[in-house]
Coordinates of C-alpha atoms (C1' of nucleotides) in Angstrom, one line a residue:
Chain A
M24 CA -54.3 88.4 -29.6
P25 CA -54.7 90.8 -25.9
V26 CA -51.9 89.0 -23.5
T27 CA -55.6 88.8 -21.4
A28 CA -58.2 90.5 -20.6
Q29 CA -57.7 92.1 -16.3
P30 CA -58.7 89.7 -14.7
P31 CA -61.0 90.4 -11.0
S32 CA -57.7 91.8 -8.4
G33 CA -57.9 91.8 -4.3
G34 CA -57.2 95.5 -3.2
A35 CA -54.6 97.7 -5.7
Q36 CA -56.0 99.7 -7.6
L37 CA -52.8 101.1 -9.3
L38 CA -51.8 98.1 -9.6
D39 CA -54.5 97.0 -11.9
R40 CA -54.0 99.2 -13.9
T41 CA -50.4 99.2 -13.9
V42 CA -51.3 95.5 -15.8
I43 CA -53.6 96.7 -17.7
L44 CA -50.7 99.0 -19.6
L45 CA -48.4 96.0 -19.9
D46 CA -50.7 93.8 -21.5
L47 CA -51.3 97.2 -24.0
V48 CA -48.0 97.7 -24.4
A49 CA -46.5 94.1 -24.0
D50 CA -49.0 93.7 -27.3
G51 CA -48.1 96.8 -29.3
G52 CA -44.6 94.4 -30.7
V53 CA -42.7 96.2 -32.1
E54 CA -43.4 100.3 -33.3
G55 CA -44.7 100.6 -29.4
L56 CA -47.6 102.8 -28.1
S57 CA -47.9 106.5 -27.4
L58 CA -49.7 107.8 -24.4
K59 CA -52.9 108.4 -26.6
D60 CA -53.2 105.3 -27.7
L61 CA -52.7 103.7 -24.5
A62 CA -54.8 105.9 -23.2
A63 CA -58.0 105.2 -25.4
R64 CA -57.2 102.0 -24.9
S65 CA -57.4 101.6 -21.2
G66 CA -59.7 104.0 -20.5
L67 CA -57.8 105.3 -18.0
N68 CA -57.6 109.3 -18.3
T69 CA -54.5 110.5 -19.9
A70 CA -52.5 112.1 -16.7
T71 CA -52.6 108.7 -14.8
C72 CA -51.4 106.7 -17.5
H73 CA -48.7 109.1 -18.0
R74 CA -48.0 108.8 -14.0
I75 CA -47.9 104.8 -14.5
L76 CA -45.8 104.6 -17.2
N77 CA -43.4 107.3 -16.9
T78 CA -42.8 105.7 -13.6
L79 CA -42.7 101.4 -15.3
V80 CA -40.0 103.9 -17.8
G81 CA -38.1 105.1 -15.0
H82 CA -37.3 100.9 -13.5
K83 CA -37.2 100.2 -16.7
L84 CA -40.0 97.9 -16.3
L85 CA -41.1 99.7 -20.8
A86 CA -38.8 101.8 -22.5
R87 CA -39.7 105.2 -24.2
D88 CA -38.1 106.0 -27.7
D89 CA -37.7 109.1 -26.8
K90 CA -37.4 110.1 -30.7
K91 CA -41.5 109.2 -31.6
R92 CA -43.0 108.3 -27.8
R93 CA -43.8 105.4 -27.9
Y94 CA -43.4 102.6 -25.1
R95 CA -42.6 99.1 -25.2
L96 CA -41.3 96.6 -23.2
G97 CA -38.6 97.0 -21.7
A98 CA -34.9 95.6 -20.1
R99 CA -36.3 95.2 -16.6
M100 CA -39.2 93.1 -17.4
A101 CA -36.3 90.5 -20.6
I102 CA -34.7 89.9 -17.3
Y103 CA -37.3 88.9 -15.2
G104 CA -38.6 87.3 -18.0
V105 CA -35.6 85.4 -19.2
R106 CA -35.5 85.0 -14.4
A107 CA -39.0 83.8 -15.1
A108 CA -39.0 81.0 -17.7
R109 CA -35.0 79.8 -17.5
G110 CA -35.3 79.0 -13.9
P111 CA -36.8 75.4 -13.1
G112 CA -39.6 76.5 -15.2
I113 CA -41.3 74.6 -18.6
I114 CA -39.3 76.1 -21.2
S115 CA -35.6 75.3 -20.4
R116 CA -36.9 71.6 -20.1
C117 CA -38.2 71.1 -23.1
E118 CA -35.3 73.4 -25.1
I119 CA -33.4 69.8 -25.8
A120 CA -36.9 68.1 -26.3
L121 CA -37.5 70.6 -28.9
S122 CA -34.5 70.3 -31.1
R123 CA -34.0 67.1 -30.8
L124 CA -37.3 66.7 -31.9
R125 CA -37.0 69.4 -34.7
R126 CA -33.5 67.6 -36.0
R127 CA -35.1 64.3 -36.1
T128 CA -37.8 65.3 -38.4
G129 CA -37.5 68.4 -40.2
D130 CA -40.4 69.6 -39.3
T131 CA -41.3 73.4 -36.7
T132 CA -41.7 72.2 -33.5
H133 CA -44.1 74.8 -30.5
L134 CA -44.1 74.6 -26.8
M135 CA -47.2 75.8 -26.3
A136 CA -48.6 76.8 -22.3
R137 CA -52.2 76.8 -20.8
F138 CA -52.6 80.6 -19.6
N139 CA -55.8 81.3 -18.6
H140 CA -58.9 80.8 -21.4
D141 CA -55.8 80.6 -23.5
S142 CA -52.2 79.2 -25.1
V143 CA -49.4 81.7 -25.7
C144 CA -46.3 80.0 -26.8
L145 CA -43.4 79.3 -25.1
D146 CA -40.6 78.3 -27.5
R147 CA -40.3 77.3 -30.8
R148 CA -38.1 76.2 -33.9
D149 CA -38.3 76.6 -37.5
G150 CA -39.0 74.1 -39.2
E151 CA -36.5 73.3 -42.2
C152 CA -40.3 74.9 -44.8
I153 CA -41.4 78.3 -43.0
V154 CA -45.2 77.3 -42.3
P155 CA -47.3 80.1 -40.6
T156 CA -49.2 79.0 -37.7
L157 CA -52.3 80.8 -35.4
T158 CA -49.8 82.5 -32.5
G159 CA -47.7 83.7 -35.4
S160 CA -43.6 83.5 -33.0
I161 CA -43.4 83.3 -29.7
G162 CA -45.2 85.0 -27.0
G163 CA -48.1 84.9 -29.2
F164 CA -51.8 84.2 -27.8
V165 CA -55.0 81.2 -29.6
P166 CA -58.0 81.2 -27.3
L167 CA -57.2 77.0 -25.9
G168 CA -58.4 74.9 -28.1
V169 CA -56.9 76.1 -31.1
G170 CA -54.1 73.8 -32.9
P171 CA -53.5 71.1 -31.7
G172 CA -51.1 72.0 -29.2
S173 CA -54.0 73.8 -27.5
I174 CA -56.5 70.7 -28.1
A175 CA -54.2 69.0 -26.9
M176 CA -53.4 70.9 -23.4
L177 CA -57.5 71.2 -23.2
A178 CA -58.6 67.9 -23.8
F179 CA -56.5 66.2 -20.7
L180 CA -59.1 68.8 -18.3
D181 CA -61.6 67.7 -16.7
E182 CA -65.1 68.6 -18.5
D183 CA -66.1 71.0 -16.2
E184 CA -63.5 73.1 -16.6
Q185 CA -63.6 72.3 -20.7
D186 CA -67.3 73.1 -21.0
Y187 CA -66.4 76.3 -18.3
I188 CA -63.5 77.5 -21.0
I189 CA -64.9 76.5 -24.5
R190 CA -68.0 78.7 -23.0
A191 CA -65.8 81.7 -22.5
N192 CA -64.1 81.6 -26.4
L193 CA -67.7 81.1 -27.5
G194 CA -67.7 84.0 -29.5
R195 CA -64.0 83.8 -30.2
Y196 CA -63.9 80.4 -31.9
A197 CA -65.5 82.1 -35.1
S198 CA -63.1 83.9 -36.3
Y199 CA -60.8 80.1 -37.0
R200 CA -62.1 78.1 -39.8
N201 CA -64.0 75.5 -39.7
L202 CA -64.4 76.4 -36.1
T203 CA -67.5 75.5 -33.9
E204 CA -68.0 74.8 -30.3
D205 CA -69.2 71.4 -31.8
K206 CA -65.7 70.9 -33.8
V207 CA -63.9 71.6 -31.1
R208 CA -66.0 69.3 -28.6
Q209 CA -65.6 67.0 -31.5
L210 CA -61.8 67.4 -31.4
I211 CA -61.4 66.4 -27.5
A212 CA -63.0 63.6 -28.3
D213 CA -60.9 62.6 -30.7
T214 CA -57.6 63.9 -29.6
R215 CA -59.2 61.5 -26.1
R216 CA -59.8 58.7 -28.0
R217 CA -56.4 58.9 -30.1
G218 CA -53.9 59.6 -27.7
Y219 CA -52.7 62.3 -29.8
A220 CA -54.4 65.7 -30.8
V221 CA -54.5 65.7 -35.0
D222 CA -55.1 69.1 -37.0
M223 CA -55.4 68.2 -41.1
G224 CA -54.7 71.6 -42.4
E225 CA -58.3 72.6 -41.0
L226 CA -57.4 75.3 -40.1
I227 CA -54.9 76.8 -41.5
P228 CA -54.7 75.1 -45.2
G229 CA -52.1 73.0 -46.6
I230 CA -51.1 73.0 -42.9
A231 CA -50.9 69.8 -40.9
G232 CA -50.1 69.5 -37.3
V233 CA -49.7 67.2 -34.1
G234 CA -49.9 68.4 -30.1
L235 CA -49.8 65.6 -27.4
P236 CA -49.4 67.8 -23.4
I237 CA -46.8 67.9 -20.6
M238 CA -48.7 66.4 -18.3
K239 CA -47.8 64.7 -15.1
P240 CA -49.6 61.0 -13.7
G241 CA -52.3 62.7 -11.7
E242 CA -51.9 66.6 -12.3
K243 CA -53.8 68.9 -15.0
P244 CA -51.6 69.7 -18.0
G245 CA -50.4 73.3 -17.8
A246 CA -48.3 72.7 -21.4
A247 CA -48.1 70.9 -24.6
L248 CA -45.4 70.3 -26.9
S249 CA -46.4 70.5 -30.7
F250 CA -46.0 69.6 -34.6
T251 CA -46.3 72.0 -37.3
L252 CA -45.8 70.6 -41.4
L253 CA -47.5 71.2 -44.8
C254 CA -50.5 69.2 -45.3
A255 CA -47.8 68.6 -48.8
K256 CA -45.8 66.4 -47.1
L257 CA -48.3 64.6 -45.6
T258 CA -46.6 60.3 -45.9
P259 CA -48.5 57.6 -44.2
G260 CA -48.2 57.2 -40.6
V261 CA -46.9 60.6 -39.7
F262 CA -49.2 61.5 -37.0
E263 CA -48.3 58.1 -35.1
R264 CA -45.2 58.3 -36.0
Y265 CA -44.8 61.9 -34.2
G266 CA -47.3 61.3 -31.9
A267 CA -45.1 58.2 -30.9
L268 CA -42.7 60.6 -31.0
L269 CA -43.6 63.6 -29.2
K270 CA -44.9 60.7 -26.3
E271 CA -41.3 59.7 -26.2
E272 CA -40.4 63.0 -25.8
I273 CA -42.8 63.8 -23.1
D274 CA -42.8 61.0 -21.0
A275 CA -38.7 61.8 -20.3
I276 CA -39.6 65.5 -19.4
V277 CA -42.2 64.0 -17.3
G278 CA -40.1 61.5 -15.1
Q279 CA -37.3 64.2 -14.3
Chain B
M16 CA -26.5 89.2 -7.5
P17 CA -29.8 91.5 -7.3
V18 CA -31.4 92.4 -10.1
T19 CA -30.3 95.8 -9.2
A20 CA -30.5 98.8 -6.1
Q21 CA -33.7 100.5 -6.8
P22 CA -33.7 103.8 -8.4
P23 CA -36.1 106.6 -8.1
S24 CA -38.9 107.3 -9.2
G25 CA -41.7 109.3 -10.6
G26 CA -45.0 109.5 -8.5
A27 CA -46.9 106.1 -7.9
Q28 CA -44.9 105.5 -4.5
L29 CA -46.6 101.7 -4.9
L30 CA -45.2 100.8 -8.0
D31 CA -41.9 101.7 -6.7
R32 CA -42.4 99.5 -3.5
T33 CA -43.9 96.8 -6.2
V34 CA -40.7 97.2 -8.1
I35 CA -39.1 96.8 -4.9
L36 CA -40.5 93.6 -4.9
L37 CA -40.5 92.3 -8.2
D38 CA -36.4 93.0 -7.7
L39 CA -36.7 90.3 -4.0
V40 CA -38.6 88.3 -5.6
A41 CA -36.8 87.9 -9.2
D42 CA -33.7 87.1 -6.4
G43 CA -35.4 84.8 -4.8
G44 CA -34.7 81.9 -7.7
V45 CA -36.3 78.6 -7.6
E46 CA -37.7 77.7 -3.8
G47 CA -39.3 81.3 -3.5
L48 CA -39.2 83.4 -1.0
S49 CA -41.7 83.9 2.2
L50 CA -43.3 86.8 3.5
K51 CA -41.7 87.4 6.1
D52 CA -38.4 87.7 4.4
L53 CA -40.1 89.6 2.3
A54 CA -41.3 92.0 4.6
A55 CA -37.9 92.1 6.0
R56 CA -35.6 92.8 3.4
S57 CA -37.4 95.7 1.2
G58 CA -38.4 97.5 4.3
L59 CA -41.6 96.9 4.4
N60 CA -44.8 97.1 6.3
T61 CA -46.1 93.3 6.4
A62 CA -49.5 93.6 5.7
T63 CA -48.7 96.1 2.6
C64 CA -46.1 93.1 1.1
H65 CA -49.1 91.1 1.6
R66 CA -51.4 93.3 -0.3
I67 CA -49.2 93.8 -2.4
L68 CA -48.0 90.3 -3.4
N69 CA -51.3 88.9 -4.1
T70 CA -52.1 91.2 -6.5
L71 CA -49.4 91.0 -8.0
V72 CA -50.4 86.5 -7.8
G73 CA -53.7 87.5 -8.5
H74 CA -52.8 89.0 -12.2
K75 CA -49.9 85.9 -12.9
L76 CA -47.1 88.3 -12.3
L77 CA -45.9 86.5 -9.7
A78 CA -46.9 83.0 -7.9
R79 CA -47.8 81.2 -5.3
D80 CA -46.6 77.7 -3.6
D81 CA -49.6 77.8 -1.6
K82 CA -48.2 74.1 -0.2
K83 CA -44.4 76.1 1.1
R84 CA -46.6 80.0 0.5
R85 CA -43.3 80.5 -1.3
Y86 CA -43.9 84.0 -3.5
R87 CA -41.9 82.9 -7.5
L88 CA -42.4 85.0 -10.5
G89 CA -45.4 84.0 -12.8
A90 CA -47.1 83.2 -15.8
R91 CA -47.4 86.3 -17.1
M92 CA -44.0 87.7 -16.4
A93 CA -42.3 84.9 -18.3
I94 CA -44.9 85.8 -21.5
Y95 CA -43.8 89.5 -20.8
G96 CA -40.7 88.5 -20.4
V97 CA -40.9 86.3 -24.6
R98 CA -42.3 89.3 -25.3
A99 CA -39.6 91.7 -24.1
A100 CA -36.6 89.5 -24.8
R101 CA -38.3 88.4 -28.8
G102 CA -39.2 91.0 -30.9
P103 CA -37.0 93.4 -32.5
G104 CA -34.9 92.3 -29.5
I105 CA -30.9 91.8 -28.7
I106 CA -31.5 88.1 -27.4
S107 CA -33.4 87.2 -31.0
R108 CA -30.9 89.4 -33.5
C109 CA -27.6 86.9 -31.7
E110 CA -29.6 83.9 -30.9
I111 CA -28.4 82.8 -33.9
A112 CA -24.9 84.7 -33.9
L113 CA -24.3 82.7 -30.3
S114 CA -25.3 79.4 -31.6
R115 CA -23.1 79.4 -34.4
L116 CA -19.9 80.2 -32.0
R117 CA -20.3 77.7 -30.0
R118 CA -20.8 74.5 -33.0
R119 CA -18.0 76.8 -34.6
T120 CA -15.5 76.4 -31.5
G121 CA -17.3 73.8 -29.4
D122 CA -16.4 76.9 -26.2
T123 CA -19.0 78.2 -24.0
T124 CA -20.8 81.7 -25.6
H125 CA -22.4 84.5 -23.2
L126 CA -24.4 86.9 -23.8
M127 CA -24.3 90.1 -22.1
A128 CA -26.3 93.1 -21.6
R129 CA -25.9 96.0 -19.4
F130 CA -28.4 96.7 -17.1
N131 CA -27.1 100.2 -14.9
H132 CA -24.1 99.2 -12.8
D133 CA -24.1 95.3 -13.5
S134 CA -24.1 93.1 -17.1
V135 CA -26.9 90.6 -17.0
C136 CA -26.8 87.2 -18.5
L137 CA -28.9 87.0 -21.6
D138 CA -29.0 83.6 -22.6
R139 CA -26.1 81.4 -23.6
R140 CA -24.8 78.1 -24.9
D141 CA -22.8 75.7 -23.6
G142 CA -20.0 73.8 -24.2
E143 CA -18.4 70.7 -24.5
C144 CA -16.4 71.6 -20.9
I145 CA -19.0 72.9 -18.7
V146 CA -17.3 75.8 -17.7
P147 CA -18.1 77.9 -14.5
T148 CA -19.3 81.6 -15.0
L149 CA -19.4 84.0 -12.4
T150 CA -23.1 85.2 -13.6
G151 CA -24.1 81.3 -13.4
S152 CA -26.8 80.5 -16.2
I153 CA -29.2 83.7 -18.0
G154 CA -30.3 85.9 -15.8
G155 CA -27.2 86.2 -13.7
F156 CA -25.7 89.9 -12.9
V157 CA -21.4 91.1 -12.7
P158 CA -20.5 94.1 -11.6
L159 CA -19.7 95.6 -15.1
G160 CA -16.2 95.4 -15.1
V161 CA -16.1 91.6 -13.2
G162 CA -15.6 89.2 -16.6
P163 CA -14.6 89.9 -20.3
G164 CA -18.5 91.0 -22.3
S165 CA -18.7 93.3 -19.0
I166 CA -15.0 94.6 -19.4
A167 CA -15.2 94.9 -23.4
M168 CA -18.9 96.7 -22.7
L169 CA -16.5 99.6 -20.1
A170 CA -13.8 99.2 -22.3
F171 CA -15.9 101.3 -25.3
L172 CA -18.1 103.3 -22.9
D173 CA -16.4 107.2 -23.1
E174 CA -14.8 108.0 -20.4
D175 CA -16.9 109.8 -18.1
E176 CA -19.2 106.6 -17.7
Q177 CA -16.4 104.9 -16.4
D178 CA -15.9 106.4 -13.6
Y179 CA -19.0 106.5 -12.4
I180 CA -19.3 103.3 -12.8
I181 CA -16.4 102.3 -11.4
R182 CA -16.3 104.4 -8.7
A183 CA -20.1 103.2 -7.9
N184 CA -19.3 99.0 -8.1
L185 CA -15.6 100.0 -5.9
G186 CA -16.8 98.6 -3.1
R187 CA -18.0 95.1 -5.1
Y188 CA -14.6 94.5 -6.9
A189 CA -13.1 93.3 -3.3
S190 CA -15.2 89.9 -3.7
Y191 CA -13.9 88.5 -7.1
R192 CA -10.0 87.4 -7.6
N193 CA -7.2 89.3 -8.4
L194 CA -9.9 92.6 -9.1
T195 CA -9.7 96.4 -7.5
E196 CA -10.3 99.5 -8.9
D197 CA -6.8 98.9 -10.4
K198 CA -7.1 96.8 -12.0
V199 CA -10.5 97.5 -14.3
R200 CA -8.5 100.4 -15.8
Q201 CA -5.6 98.4 -16.7
L202 CA -8.0 95.5 -18.8
I203 CA -10.1 98.3 -19.9
A204 CA -7.0 100.4 -21.5
D205 CA -6.1 96.7 -22.4
T206 CA -9.2 96.6 -23.8
R207 CA -8.7 99.5 -25.8
R208 CA -5.4 98.9 -27.6
R209 CA -6.0 95.6 -28.2
G210 CA -9.6 96.0 -29.5
Y211 CA -11.7 93.0 -27.6
A212 CA -11.3 91.5 -23.9
V213 CA -9.1 88.9 -22.4
D214 CA -9.2 86.7 -19.6
M215 CA -6.8 84.8 -19.0
G216 CA -7.1 82.8 -15.4
E217 CA -7.9 85.9 -13.5
L218 CA -11.1 85.4 -12.7
I219 CA -12.3 82.2 -11.9
P220 CA -8.4 80.3 -11.5
G221 CA -8.1 77.5 -15.3
I222 CA -10.9 79.8 -16.4
A223 CA -10.1 81.8 -19.9
G224 CA -12.7 84.5 -22.3
V225 CA -12.7 86.4 -25.0
G226 CA -15.5 89.0 -25.0
L227 CA -16.0 91.6 -28.0
P228 CA -19.1 94.8 -27.4
I229 CA -21.8 94.8 -29.8
M230 CA -22.0 98.6 -30.7
K231 CA -23.4 100.6 -33.4
P232 CA -20.9 102.8 -34.8
G233 CA -21.3 106.2 -32.8
E234 CA -23.9 104.3 -30.3
K235 CA -22.7 103.1 -26.9
P236 CA -22.4 99.2 -26.1
G237 CA -25.8 97.5 -25.0
A238 CA -24.2 94.3 -24.7
A239 CA -21.7 92.0 -25.8
L240 CA -19.9 88.5 -26.8
S241 CA -18.4 85.9 -25.1
F242 CA -16.6 83.0 -25.4
T243 CA -15.3 80.9 -22.3
L244 CA -13.5 78.1 -22.5
L245 CA -11.0 75.9 -20.2
C246 CA -7.4 77.1 -20.2
A247 CA -6.4 73.9 -20.4
K248 CA -7.3 74.3 -24.3
L249 CA -5.1 78.0 -24.9
T250 CA -3.2 76.8 -27.9
P251 CA -1.3 80.1 -29.6
G252 CA -3.3 82.7 -31.0
V253 CA -7.1 80.7 -30.0
F254 CA -7.5 84.8 -28.5
E255 CA -7.1 86.3 -31.8
R256 CA -9.0 83.3 -33.4
Y257 CA -12.1 84.5 -30.9
G258 CA -11.7 87.8 -30.8
A259 CA -11.2 87.2 -35.0
L260 CA -14.8 85.9 -35.5
L261 CA -16.8 86.9 -32.6
K262 CA -16.4 90.6 -35.2
E263 CA -17.5 88.7 -37.9
E264 CA -20.5 87.7 -35.9
I265 CA -21.3 91.5 -34.3
D266 CA -20.7 93.0 -37.6
A267 CA -23.0 91.0 -39.1
I268 CA -25.9 92.1 -36.4
V269 CA -24.8 95.7 -36.5
G270 CA -24.7 95.9 -40.2
Q271 CA -28.6 94.9 -40.1
Chain C
dC28 C1' -51.8 69.6 23.1
dA29 C1' -50.4 74.0 23.5
dC30 C1' -46.9 77.1 22.4
dA31 C1' -44.7 79.6 19.1
dA32 C1' -44.5 81.8 14.8
dA33 C1' -46.5 83.6 10.9
dA34 C1' -49.9 84.8 7.7
dT35 C1' -54.3 87.4 6.9
dC36 C1' -57.7 90.3 8.1
dT37 C1' -58.9 95.0 10.0
dC38 C1' -60.5 99.6 10.1
dA39 C1' -60.0 104.7 11.5
dC40 C1' -56.6 107.6 9.2
dA41 C1' -53.9 110.6 6.0
dT42 C1' -51.2 109.7 2.3
dT43 C1' -51.3 109.0 -2.1
dA44 C1' -53.0 109.0 -6.6
dT45 C1' -56.7 111.0 -8.8
dG46 C1' -58.7 113.7 -13.2
dA47 C1' -59.8 118.4 -15.0
dA48 C1' -58.0 121.8 -17.0
dA49 C1' -54.5 124.6 -17.7
dA50 C1' -48.9 125.3 -19.8
dA51 C1' -46.2 123.5 -22.9
dA52 C1' -44.1 121.3 -26.8
dG53 C1' -44.2 119.2 -31.4
dA54 C1' -46.9 118.5 -36.0
dG55 C1' -48.0 120.2 -40.5
dG56 C1' -49.9 123.0 -43.2
dT57 C1' -49.6 127.2 -46.1
Chain D
dA29 C1' -41.5 131.6 -40.2
dC30 C1' -45.7 131.8 -38.7
dC31 C1' -50.4 130.4 -37.3
dT32 C1' -53.4 125.6 -35.8
dC33 C1' -54.2 121.7 -33.7
dT34 C1' -52.6 117.4 -32.2
dT35 C1' -49.9 115.8 -28.0
dT36 C1' -47.4 115.3 -24.5
dT37 C1' -46.4 117.2 -19.6
dT38 C1' -47.6 119.7 -15.3
dT39 C1' -50.7 121.6 -12.2
dC40 C1' -53.4 120.4 -7.8
dA41 C1' -57.7 121.0 -5.7
dT42 C1' -60.0 117.1 -3.9
dA43 C1' -61.4 112.2 -2.1
dA44 C1' -60.5 108.2 -2.9
dT45 C1' -57.0 105.1 -2.2
dG46 C1' -53.4 103.3 0.4
dT47 C1' -51.0 102.9 5.4
dG48 C1' -49.4 100.0 9.2
dA49 C1' -50.7 98.7 14.0
dG50 C1' -53.5 95.9 16.0
dA51 C1' -56.4 91.8 16.0
dT52 C1' -57.2 87.1 14.5
dT53 C1' -56.7 83.4 11.7
dT54 C1' -54.2 79.8 10.8
dT55 C1' -50.3 76.6 10.0
dG56 C1' -46.2 74.7 12.3
dT57 C1' -43.6 72.2 16.5
dG58 C1' -42.0 70.5 20.3

DNA sequence: CACAAAATCTCACATTATGAAAAAAGAGGT
DNA sequence: ACCTCTTTTTTCATAATGTGAGATTTTGTG
C-alpha cells in the first residue's frame, strides 16, 4: 500500500526525490526502514539518500531510531498533519458525524478521501464487532473502486474521469476477490441507480458495507462516509436504513 | 505561533528552504499565504519560493487556492500526518485516555507534546463548557512553561535542560499574564513537590488547569495530559482528584 | 481602460547536489 | 578476542542543478 507513485514535477529534483523517500518511509510502518532498504526501493544512490534523510531528521520531519538505524515519520510531520487534517478540513467536519453514526448503529464507520487513483482512510470509529477492512486502519490505501466508500466516490465522478481511473487501476483490481473492470463498472451503475454504494460480502467474505459520497452540489466528490458490518448481522432493510443515515449526516456536513 | 524557528541542518540547502516555507504555510491557517507573503517572511527570493512551492503543490504536500492564489497544507501532508500520528505514536496511545478523562469529569482534556522549546497541542476533547485555551485548538503552540501540561513536562526535565529552555524562551514569557522567569521556576518547584502541575487562573483569568507528564521510568517526558476547567467550578479537592485521574491513565499508558 | 501589483517565466552563471569510492562503524560467526 | 562481511557515513572531483535579477504575463483596482 504505497502512499502513491511519484507524480511528475516542476523543477526541483531534490524535492521530487525527497517525496519519494517520504512516501517510502510513510509506508514503512512501525518498524521503519533502513538506509539500505530506502536506497534500494527508491532506486537512488545511497549517499544521496543518506544526505536527504539526515536533513529530514534534522528538521524532525523524520525520526531515526538510533539503535536500529531505521527511519520513520517524525514529530514535525505529525504537527503538519494535525494542522492539515484538523483545520477547516474534511476530517474535523466529519468527526461528529462519524461518532454519531457509530453510536446509532454500533457498526464501524469510515471517512474515506480521494487521492489520485486511490482512496485513503482518513478516520474511522470501530464498531462493537471487530471487522477486517481492506484499508486496514487510518492512513491505509485502496485503489478507487474497491470497497463501498471508494465506489461511492468513483460512481459520482464524470464518466471520462471514471474511465481514466479505472484504466489506471486495471492491473490492481485482480488482487481483490471477485473484482474485475466489468464488476467495477457494474457496481458504479448500481450505485448511481440506488444512490448509495453497497457491498454484500463480495470483497471480503462475510463483511458487508454501505457508502455515500460527500459532495457539494455541482462539485466532484472528494470524500465519502461508509459503514462496514458483518453479513451475519444483516437484516431486511439495513442497507436502506444505513444509506438514509449516511445521507442525513452528509447533508448536514455539506450544508454548512 | 510559529511551528518553530529553522534549526541548522546538514547538507541540503533546498530542503532547509523548503522546511522554512512549510513552517510558514503551516502557520498560515485557514486563509493561506500568498507567494509574496511567503517570500517576504522567509527572506527567500520570490522566484525560488515560487519554484519550491510549485513543486510542493505538484506533490500535493501543499494545496493552492487557484482563485486567491494562496498556499495551504495539502492532502499528502494530511496523509503523512494521519500516518505519523496514528501509528504506534503517542496520539493513538492517548485517544482512549483523553476521551475517558473527558467523560469522567465533563472537562476539557488536552494531549500536549514537547517540540523543541515549545509544547504543541496534539489532541483534545472539549468539555461541557467551552473554555478558552492558550494553544487554541489542535496544532497550536505555546512556549514550554506556559500552561499546566507544558509546565508538567518542563518540571520533570533535568535542571540543565530546564535552564536552557527557560533561557531560550525568556523573551516570550512576557506576553503571557503574570509570567516571568521567576514565576516559571516557582511553578516548576511547586510541580515537582506536588507531583502534578496546577494553574489556578493565573494565565487566563477564570481558567484553571491540572497537568501531568507522560514519562517512562528513567526517560524524559515527551508529552503530557492536562485538564482545563472554569475556576467557577472549582471545589475543594478537585486538583487532587484530577491529578489522581491523570496519574491513573498515564500509568496505564506508560505500562503498555 | 489604464495603471499598479503580483505572479510567472527566462536564462547565464556558479553554487549546490551528485555519486563513486574510501573510511568507519556495526553485526555476526568461530 | 579476532577476523569477516554488511551497512552506514564521509570525502571530493565533477557537472548538473538550483539560483535570482530581470523581463513578461496575468490579475486586480481605481
